[in-house]
Amino acid sequence: MPRKIREKQLSLRQMARMRVTRRPGAAGLELPADESALGPEEEGRVVAHFGLNVEVETDSRERVRCAVRESLLEEPVCGDRVVCQRIGADQGVIVAVHERLSVLRRPGPHQRLLTMAANVERIVVVSAASTLNPGLLDRYLIAAQKAGIEPLLVINKIDQLSDAATLETVLAPYPPMGYPLLRVSALLEEGIENLEEALRDKTAIFVGESGVGKSSLINRMVPEESLRTAEVHAATGLGRHATTTARLYRLKRGGFLIDSPGVREFGLHGVIREEIPGLMRDMAPRLGQCRFKDCRHLREPDCALHAAVEAGEIAAARLESMRRIAESVPSRNPYY
Ligand SMILES: Nc1nc2c(ncn2[C@@H]2O[C@H](COP(=O)(O)OP(=O)(O)O)[C@@H](O)[C@H]2O)c(=O)[nH]1
Ligand SMILES: [Mg+2]
Ligand SMILES: [Zn+2]
């Protein structure tokens, strides 16, 4: 039984006094002050977020619209495993959030980090075969490494491949670093089963440039009924912000997919220059082997990374990528 981030223990009297009332922006949800009306504790998963309300799918696969107790230490987000108690058939309150296996954050207003999603286990980095940008791919891989979440590389639009040999040269370094690589076509429905298999029983998100085919791939893997539910919520006004909010979908073969607009900003927030080589799987094991302890791996003599490129153990493009990415993020030491 995983540990819960539970609210502080309240006496029965406090419980009775505590009110979970309508709050500004809370979509018409009103809960009774009398907490004896609460049903038994049920386990579930947050599938959507509407302002201050949260939609939970219970483990019995029922949807419950929940208010969030202010006393919770963590605001529940999409992907969170929670404990809720119902009031009536389809309304309730979240009383505890389980410990998270991972969190994805992005910078929000007032220099605060916003949590976008919890318990993501796979970051699916989608590229299009004809416009693959290895520099951008490397940025996503570094960000995933920093978040401690396993990436999966997906090359979509293989039906539009003009220069297969060049693509294979660019992709060659990745599988030896332990990155699974799938070639698919949403258009021809090729490789979709392999993708579904790779995501089975996991919680995943898709990242990648606009136009590479993320939505097309998601549409292939999420049953229509699940996508339709999202549209219905958008239409009723209960989920007026449904198109701008994170959502968790059930995949056909099992597993979940979180579709979040915030994920577009998934990147190197909070990563500093000095960390970059250590977040690259082909470079990390060689750090500390350069002649200079503070080697920047540029033109310094006896650089272990250079030596590895010369020995054919690290792809020259990866070292080049490392330099460009390092230059693009802030440094702890401005002279570095
Ligand atoms: N040729 C081809 N086009 C595709 C494929 N997948 C998506 N597209 C097209 O690429 C465009 C962008 O796709 P979309 O799914 O919206 O990309 P997103 O911005 O990453 O969500 C659309 O016109 C799709 O029809 C594919 O496998 N092959
Ligand atoms: Mg899209
Ligand atoms: Zn070096």
Coordinates of N, CA, C and O in Angstrom, one line a residue, residues 22-162:
R22 N -19.3 25.8 -2.4 CA -19.0 26.3 -3.8 C -18.0 27.4 -3.7 O -18.0 28.3 -2.9
R23 N -17.0 27.3 -4.6 CA -15.9 28.3 -4.6 C -16.0 29.0 -5.9 O -16.6 28.5 -6.9
P24 N -15.4 30.2 -6.0 CA -15.5 30.9 -7.3 C -14.8 30.1 -8.4 O -13.8 29.5 -8.2
G25 N -15.5 29.9 -9.5 CA -15.0 29.2 -10.6 C -15.2 27.7 -10.5 O -15.0 26.9 -11.4
A26 N -15.7 27.2 -9.4 CA -16.0 25.8 -9.2 C -17.3 25.5 -9.9 O -18.3 26.1 -9.7
A27 N -17.2 24.6 -10.9 CA -18.3 24.4 -11.8 C -19.6 23.9 -11.2 O -20.0 22.8 -11.4
G28 N -20.3 24.8 -10.5 CA -21.6 24.4 -10.0 C -21.6 23.3 -9.0 O -22.7 22.7 -8.9
L29 N -20.5 23.0 -8.4 CA -20.5 21.9 -7.5 C -20.7 22.3 -6.0 O -20.0 23.2 -5.5
E30 N -21.7 21.8 -5.4 CA -22.0 22.2 -4.0 C -22.0 21.0 -3.2 O -22.8 20.0 -3.5
L31 N -21.3 21.0 -2.1 CA -21.2 19.8 -1.3 C -21.7 20.1 0.1 O -21.6 21.3 0.5
P32 N -22.4 19.2 0.7 CA -23.0 19.5 2.0 C -22.0 19.7 3.1 O -20.9 19.2 3.1
A33 N -22.4 20.6 4.1 CA -21.5 20.8 5.2 C -21.5 19.6 6.1 O -20.6 19.3 6.9
D34 N -22.6 18.8 6.1 CA -22.7 17.6 6.9 C -21.9 16.5 6.3 O -22.3 15.9 5.3
E35 N -20.8 16.2 6.9 CA -19.9 15.2 6.3 C -20.3 13.8 6.6 O -19.7 12.8 6.0
S36 N -21.3 13.6 7.4 CA -21.8 12.2 7.6 C -22.4 11.7 6.4 O -22.7 10.5 6.2
A37 N -22.7 12.6 5.4 CA -23.3 12.2 4.2 C -22.3 11.6 3.2 O -22.6 11.1 2.1
L38 N -21.0 11.6 3.6 CA -20.0 11.1 2.7 C -20.0 9.6 2.6 O -20.1 8.9 3.6
G39 N -19.8 9.0 1.4 CA -19.7 7.6 1.2 C -18.4 7.1 1.7 O -17.5 7.8 2.1
P40 N -18.2 5.7 1.5 CA -16.9 5.1 1.9 C -15.7 5.6 1.0 O -15.9 6.1 -0.1
E41 N -14.5 5.4 1.5 CA -13.3 5.8 0.7 C -13.2 4.9 -0.5 O -13.3 3.7 -0.4
E42 N -12.9 5.5 -1.6 CA -12.7 4.8 -2.9 C -11.4 5.3 -3.5 O -11.1 6.4 -3.5
E43 N -10.7 4.3 -4.1 CA -9.5 4.6 -4.9 C -9.8 5.1 -6.3 O -10.7 4.5 -6.9
G44 N -9.1 6.0 -6.8 CA -9.3 6.4 -8.2 C -8.1 7.2 -8.8 O -7.1 7.2 -8.1
R45 N -8.4 7.8 -9.9 CA -7.3 8.4 -10.7 C -7.9 9.7 -11.2 O -9.0 9.7 -11.7
V46 N -7.1 10.8 -11.1 CA -7.6 12.1 -11.7 C -7.5 12.0 -13.2 O -6.4 11.8 -13.7
V47 N -8.6 12.3 -13.9 CA -8.6 12.2 -15.3 C -8.8 13.6 -16.0 O -8.5 13.7 -17.2
A48 N -9.2 14.6 -15.2 CA -9.3 15.9 -15.8 C -9.4 16.9 -14.6 O -9.7 16.6 -13.5
H49 N -9.1 18.1 -15.0 CA -9.1 19.2 -14.0 C -9.9 20.4 -14.6 O -9.7 20.8 -15.7
F50 N -10.9 20.8 -13.8 CA -11.7 22.0 -14.3 C -11.6 23.1 -13.2 O -12.4 23.0 -12.3
G51 N -10.7 24.0 -13.4 CA -10.6 25.0 -12.4 C -10.4 24.4 -11.0 O -9.4 23.7 -10.9
L52 N -11.3 24.6 -10.1 CA -11.0 24.0 -8.7 C -11.6 22.6 -8.6 O -11.4 22.0 -7.5
N53 N -12.3 22.2 -9.6 CA -12.9 20.8 -9.5 C -12.0 19.8 -10.3 O -11.4 20.2 -11.2
V54 N -12.2 18.6 -9.9 CA -11.4 17.5 -10.5 C -12.3 16.4 -10.9 O -13.2 16.1 -10.1
E55 N -12.0 15.8 -12.0 CA -12.8 14.6 -12.3 C -12.0 13.4 -12.0 O -10.8 13.3 -12.4
V56 N -12.6 12.4 -11.3 CA -11.9 11.2 -10.9 C -12.6 10.0 -11.5 O -13.8 10.0 -11.6
E57 N -11.8 9.1 -12.0 CA -12.3 7.8 -12.4 C -12.0 6.8 -11.3 O -10.8 6.6 -11.0
T58 N -13.0 6.3 -10.7 CA -12.8 5.4 -9.6 C -12.2 4.0 -10.2 O -12.4 3.8 -11.4
D59 N -11.6 3.2 -9.4 CA -11.1 1.9 -9.8 C -12.3 1.0 -10.4 O -12.0 0.1 -11.1
S60 N -13.5 1.4 -10.0 CA -14.7 0.7 -10.5 C -15.1 1.3 -11.8 O -16.2 1.0 -12.3
R61 N -14.3 2.2 -12.3 CA -14.5 2.9 -13.6 C -15.7 3.8 -13.7 O -16.3 4.0 -14.7
E62 N -16.1 4.4 -12.6 CA -17.1 5.4 -12.6 C -16.5 6.8 -12.4 O -15.5 6.9 -11.8
R63 N -17.2 7.7 -13.1 CA -16.7 9.1 -13.0 C -17.3 9.9 -11.9 O -18.6 9.9 -11.8
V64 N -16.5 10.5 -11.1 CA -17.0 11.3 -10.0 C -16.4 12.7 -10.0 O -15.2 12.8 -10.2
R65 N -17.3 13.7 -10.0 CA -16.8 15.1 -10.0 C -16.5 15.5 -8.6 O -17.4 15.5 -7.7
C66 N -15.2 15.8 -8.3 CA -14.8 16.0 -6.9 C -14.4 17.5 -6.6 O -13.7 18.1 -7.4
A67 N -14.7 17.9 -5.5 CA -14.1 19.1 -4.9 C -12.8 18.7 -4.2 O -12.6 17.5 -3.9
V68 N -12.0 19.6 -4.0 CA -10.7 19.3 -3.3 C -10.6 20.0 -2.0 O -10.9 21.1 -1.8
R69 N -10.3 19.2 -1.0 CA -10.2 19.8 0.4 C -9.0 20.7 0.4 O -8.0 20.4 0.0
E70 N -9.3 21.9 1.0 CA -8.2 22.9 1.1 C -7.1 22.4 2.0 O -5.9 22.8 1.9
S71 N -7.4 21.4 2.9 CA -6.4 20.9 3.8 C -5.4 19.9 3.2 O -4.4 19.5 3.8
L72 N -5.6 19.6 1.9 CA -4.7 18.6 1.2 C -3.3 19.3 1.0 O -3.3 20.5 0.7
L73 N -2.3 18.6 1.2 CA -0.9 19.2 1.1 C -0.6 19.4 -0.4 O 0.1 20.3 -0.7
E74 N -1.1 18.6 -1.2 CA -0.8 18.7 -2.7 C -2.1 18.9 -3.4 O -3.1 18.1 -3.2
E75 N -2.2 19.8 -4.3 CA -3.3 20.0 -5.2 C -3.3 18.8 -6.2 O -2.3 18.6 -6.9
P76 N -4.4 18.0 -6.3 CA -4.3 16.9 -7.2 C -4.3 17.3 -8.7 O -4.9 18.3 -9.0
V77 N -3.5 16.6 -9.5 CA -3.4 16.9 -10.9 C -3.7 15.7 -11.7 O -3.8 14.6 -11.2
C78 N -3.8 15.8 -13.0 CA -4.1 14.7 -13.9 C -3.0 13.6 -13.7 O -1.8 13.9 -13.7
G79 N -3.5 12.4 -13.5 CA -2.6 11.3 -13.3 C -2.4 10.9 -11.9 O -1.9 9.8 -11.6
D80 N -2.9 11.8 -11.0 CA -2.7 11.5 -9.6 C -3.6 10.3 -9.1 O -4.8 10.2 -9.6
R81 N -3.1 9.4 -8.3 CA -3.9 8.4 -7.6 C -4.5 9.1 -6.4 O -3.7 9.6 -5.6
V82 N -5.8 9.0 -6.2 CA -6.4 9.7 -5.1 C -7.4 8.8 -4.3 O -7.8 7.7 -4.8
V83 N -7.8 9.2 -3.2 CA -8.9 8.6 -2.4 C -10.0 9.6 -2.4 O -9.8 10.8 -2.1
C84 N -11.2 9.2 -2.8 CA -12.3 10.1 -2.8 C -13.5 9.5 -2.0 O -13.5 8.3 -1.8
Q85 N -14.4 10.3 -1.6 CA -15.6 9.9 -0.9 C -16.8 10.6 -1.6 O -16.7 11.8 -1.9
R86 N -17.8 9.8 -2.0 CA -18.9 10.3 -2.8 C -19.9 11.0 -1.9 O -20.1 10.6 -0.8
I87 N -20.6 11.9 -2.5 CA -21.8 12.5 -2.0 C -22.8 12.3 -3.1 O -22.7 13.0 -4.1
G88 N -23.7 11.4 -3.0 CA -24.6 11.1 -4.2 C -23.8 10.2 -5.2 O -22.7 9.7 -4.9
A89 N -24.4 10.1 -6.4 CA -23.8 9.1 -7.3 C -22.6 9.6 -8.0 O -21.6 8.9 -8.2
D90 N -22.5 10.9 -8.4 CA -21.4 11.3 -9.3 C -20.7 12.6 -8.8 O -20.1 13.3 -9.5
Q91 N -20.9 12.9 -7.5 CA -20.1 14.0 -6.9 C -19.4 13.5 -5.7 O -19.8 12.5 -5.0
G92 N -18.4 14.2 -5.3 CA -17.6 13.8 -4.1 C -16.5 14.7 -3.8 O -16.5 15.9 -4.2
V93 N -15.7 14.2 -2.9 CA -14.6 15.1 -2.4 C -13.3 14.2 -2.4 O -13.4 13.0 -2.0
I94 N -12.2 14.8 -2.8 CA -10.9 14.1 -2.7 C -10.4 14.3 -1.3 O -10.2 15.4 -0.8
V95 N -10.1 13.2 -0.6 CA -9.6 13.3 0.8 C -8.2 13.0 1.0 O -7.6 13.3 2.0
A96 N -7.5 12.4 -0.1 CA -6.1 12.1 0.0 C -5.5 11.9 -1.4 O -6.2 11.5 -2.3
V97 N -4.2 12.3 -1.5 CA -3.5 12.0 -2.8 C -2.4 11.1 -2.5 O -1.6 11.3 -1.5
H98 N -2.2 10.0 -3.3 CA -1.2 9.1 -3.0 C 0.2 9.7 -3.5 O 0.2 10.5 -4.3
E99 N 1.2 9.1 -2.9 CA 2.6 9.6 -3.2 C 2.8 9.4 -4.7 O 2.4 8.4 -5.3
R100 N 3.4 10.4 -5.3 CA 3.6 10.4 -6.8 C 4.9 9.7 -7.2 O 5.9 9.9 -6.5
L101 N 4.9 9.0 -8.3 CA 6.1 8.3 -8.8 C 6.9 9.3 -9.6 O 8.1 9.2 -9.7
S102 N 6.2 10.3 -10.2 CA 6.9 11.3 -11.0 C 6.0 12.5 -11.1 O 4.8 12.4 -10.9
V103 N 6.6 13.7 -11.3 CA 5.8 14.9 -11.6 C 6.4 15.6 -12.8 O 7.6 15.6 -13.0
L104 N 5.6 16.2 -13.6 CA 6.0 17.1 -14.7 C 5.6 18.5 -14.3 O 4.5 18.8 -14.0
R105 N 6.6 19.4 -14.3 CA 6.3 20.8 -13.9 C 6.7 21.7 -15.0 O 7.6 21.4 -15.9
R106 N 6.1 22.9 -15.0 CA 6.5 23.9 -16.0 C 6.4 25.3 -15.2 O 5.7 25.4 -14.2
P107 N 7.2 26.3 -15.7 CA 7.1 27.6 -15.0 C 5.8 28.2 -15.2 O 5.2 28.2 -16.3
G108 N 5.3 28.8 -14.1 CA 4.0 29.5 -14.2 C 4.2 30.9 -13.8 O 5.4 31.4 -13.8
P109 N 3.1 31.7 -13.6 CA 3.3 33.1 -13.2 C 4.0 33.2 -11.9 O 4.0 32.3 -11.1
H110 N 4.6 34.4 -11.6 CA 5.2 34.7 -10.4 C 6.4 33.8 -10.1 O 6.6 33.4 -8.9
Q111 N 7.1 33.3 -11.1 CA 8.2 32.4 -10.9 C 8.0 31.2 -10.1 O 8.8 30.7 -9.4
R112 N 6.7 30.7 -10.2 CA 6.4 29.5 -9.5 C 6.3 28.3 -10.5 O 6.0 28.5 -11.7
L113 N 6.6 27.1 -10.0 CA 6.5 26.0 -10.9 C 5.1 25.4 -10.8 O 4.6 25.2 -9.7
L114 N 4.5 25.1 -11.9 CA 3.1 24.5 -11.9 C 3.3 23.0 -12.2 O 4.1 22.6 -13.0
T115 N 2.6 22.2 -11.4 CA 2.6 20.8 -11.7 C 1.6 20.5 -12.8 O 0.4 20.9 -12.7
M116 N 2.0 19.9 -13.9 CA 1.1 19.6 -15.0 C 0.5 18.2 -14.9 O -0.6 18.1 -15.3
A117 N 1.3 17.3 -14.5 CA 0.8 15.9 -14.5 C 1.6 15.1 -13.5 O 2.7 15.4 -13.2
A118 N 1.0 14.0 -13.0 CA 1.7 13.2 -12.1 C 1.7 11.7 -12.6 O 0.9 11.3 -13.4
N119 N 2.7 11.0 -12.1 CA 2.8 9.5 -12.4 C 3.0 9.2 -13.8 O 2.7 8.1 -14.3
V120 N 3.6 10.1 -14.6 CA 3.9 9.8 -16.0 C 5.1 8.9 -16.0 O 6.1 9.1 -15.3
E121 N 5.0 7.8 -16.8 CA 6.1 6.8 -16.8 C 6.9 6.8 -18.1 O 7.9 6.2 -18.2
R122 N 6.2 7.4 -19.2 CA 6.9 7.4 -20.5 C 6.7 8.7 -21.1 O 5.5 9.2 -21.2
I123 N 7.8 9.3 -21.6 CA 7.7 10.5 -22.4 C 7.9 10.1 -23.9 O 9.0 9.6 -24.2
V124 N 6.8 10.2 -24.7 CA 6.9 9.7 -26.1 C 7.3 11.0 -26.9 O 6.6 11.9 -27.0
V125 N 8.6 10.9 -27.4 CA 9.1 12.1 -28.2 C 8.8 11.8 -29.7 O 9.4 10.9 -30.2
V126 N 7.9 12.5 -30.2 CA 7.4 12.3 -31.6 C 8.1 13.2 -32.5 O 8.2 14.4 -32.3
S127 N 8.7 12.7 -33.6 CA 9.3 13.4 -34.7 C 8.7 13.0 -36.0 O 8.1 11.9 -36.1
A128 N 8.8 13.8 -37.1 CA 8.3 13.4 -38.4 C 9.6 13.0 -39.2 O 10.6 13.7 -39.1
A129 N 9.5 11.9 -39.9 CA 10.7 11.3 -40.6 C 11.4 12.4 -41.5 O 12.6 12.5 -41.5
S130 N 10.6 13.2 -42.2 CA 11.2 14.1 -43.2 C 11.7 15.4 -42.6 O 12.4 16.1 -43.2
T131 N 11.3 15.7 -41.4 CA 11.7 17.0 -40.8 C 12.4 16.7 -39.4 O 12.5 17.6 -38.6
L132 N 13.0 15.5 -39.2 CA 13.6 15.2 -37.9 C 14.7 16.2 -37.6 O 15.6 16.5 -38.4
N133 N 14.6 16.7 -36.3 CA 15.5 17.7 -35.9 C 16.3 17.1 -34.7 O 15.8 17.1 -33.6
P134 N 17.5 16.6 -34.9 CA 18.2 15.9 -33.9 C 18.5 16.7 -32.6 O 18.5 16.3 -31.5
G135 N 18.8 18.0 -32.9 CA 19.0 19.0 -31.8 C 17.9 19.0 -30.8 O 18.0 19.0 -29.6
L136 N 16.7 19.1 -31.4 CA 15.5 19.2 -30.6 C 15.2 17.9 -29.9 O 14.8 17.8 -28.7
L137 N 15.5 16.8 -30.6 CA 15.3 15.4 -30.0 C 16.2 15.3 -28.7 O 15.8 14.9 -27.7
D138 N 17.5 15.8 -28.9 CA 18.4 15.8 -27.7 C 17.9 16.6 -26.6 O 18.1 16.2 -25.4
R139 N 17.3 17.7 -26.9 CA 16.7 18.6 -25.8 C 15.7 17.8 -25.0 O 15.6 17.9 -23.8
Y140 N 14.8 17.2 -25.7 CA 13.7 16.4 -25.1 C 14.3 15.3 -24.2 O 13.8 15.0 -23.1
L141 N 15.3 14.6 -24.8 CA 15.9 13.5 -24.0 C 16.6 14.0 -22.7 O 16.5 13.3 -21.7
I142 N 17.2 15.2 -22.8 CA 17.8 15.7 -21.6 C 16.8 16.1 -20.6 O 16.9 15.8 -19.4
A143 N 15.7 16.7 -21.1 CA 14.6 17.1 -20.2 C 14.0 15.9 -19.5 O 13.6 15.9 -18.3
A144 N 13.8 14.8 -20.3 CA 13.2 13.6 -19.7 C 14.2 13.0 -18.7 O 13.7 12.5 -17.6
Q145 N 15.5 13.0 -19.0 CA 16.5 12.5 -18.0 C 16.4 13.3 -16.7 O 16.4 12.7 -15.6
K146 N 16.3 14.6 -16.8 CA 16.2 15.5 -15.7 C 14.9 15.1 -14.9 O 15.0 15.1 -13.6
A147 N 13.8 14.8 -15.6 CA 12.6 14.5 -14.9 C 12.6 13.1 -14.3 O 11.7 12.7 -13.6
G148 N 13.5 12.3 -14.8 CA 13.6 10.9 -14.3 C 12.5 10.0 -14.9 O 12.1 9.1 -14.3
I149 N 12.1 10.4 -16.2 CA 11.1 9.6 -16.9 C 11.6 9.0 -18.1 O 12.3 9.7 -18.9
E150 N 11.3 7.7 -18.4 CA 11.9 7.0 -19.5 C 11.3 7.5 -20.9 O 10.1 7.6 -21.0
P151 N 12.1 7.9 -21.8 CA 11.6 8.3 -23.1 C 11.4 7.2 -24.1 O 12.1 6.1 -23.9
L152 N 10.6 7.4 -25.0 CA 10.4 6.4 -26.1 C 10.4 7.3 -27.4 O 9.7 8.3 -27.5
L153 N 11.3 7.0 -28.4 CA 11.4 7.8 -29.6 C 10.4 7.2 -30.6 O 10.5 6.0 -30.9
V154 N 9.6 8.1 -31.2 CA 8.7 7.7 -32.2 C 8.9 8.5 -33.5 O 8.9 9.8 -33.4
I155 N 9.3 7.9 -34.6 CA 9.4 8.6 -35.9 C 8.1 8.3 -36.7 O 7.9 7.2 -37.1
N156 N 7.3 9.4 -36.8 CA 6.1 9.2 -37.6 C 6.3 9.7 -39.0 O 7.3 10.2 -39.4
K157 N 5.3 9.4 -39.8 CA 5.2 9.8 -41.2 C 6.3 9.1 -42.1 O 6.9 9.7 -43.0
I158 N 6.5 7.8 -41.7 CA 7.5 7.1 -42.5 C 7.0 6.9 -44.0 O 7.8 6.5 -44.8
D159 N 5.8 7.1 -44.2 CA 5.3 7.1 -45.6 C 5.8 8.2 -46.4 O 5.8 8.2 -47.6
Q160 N 6.3 9.3 -45.8 CA 6.9 10.4 -46.5 C 8.4 10.5 -46.6 O 9.0 11.5 -46.8
L161 N 9.0 9.3 -46.3 CA 10.4 9.3 -46.2 C 11.1 9.4 -47.6 O 10.8 8.7 -48.5
S162 N 12.0 10.5 -47.7 CA 12.6 10.6 -49.0 C 14.0 10.1 -49.0 O 14.5 9.5 -49.9

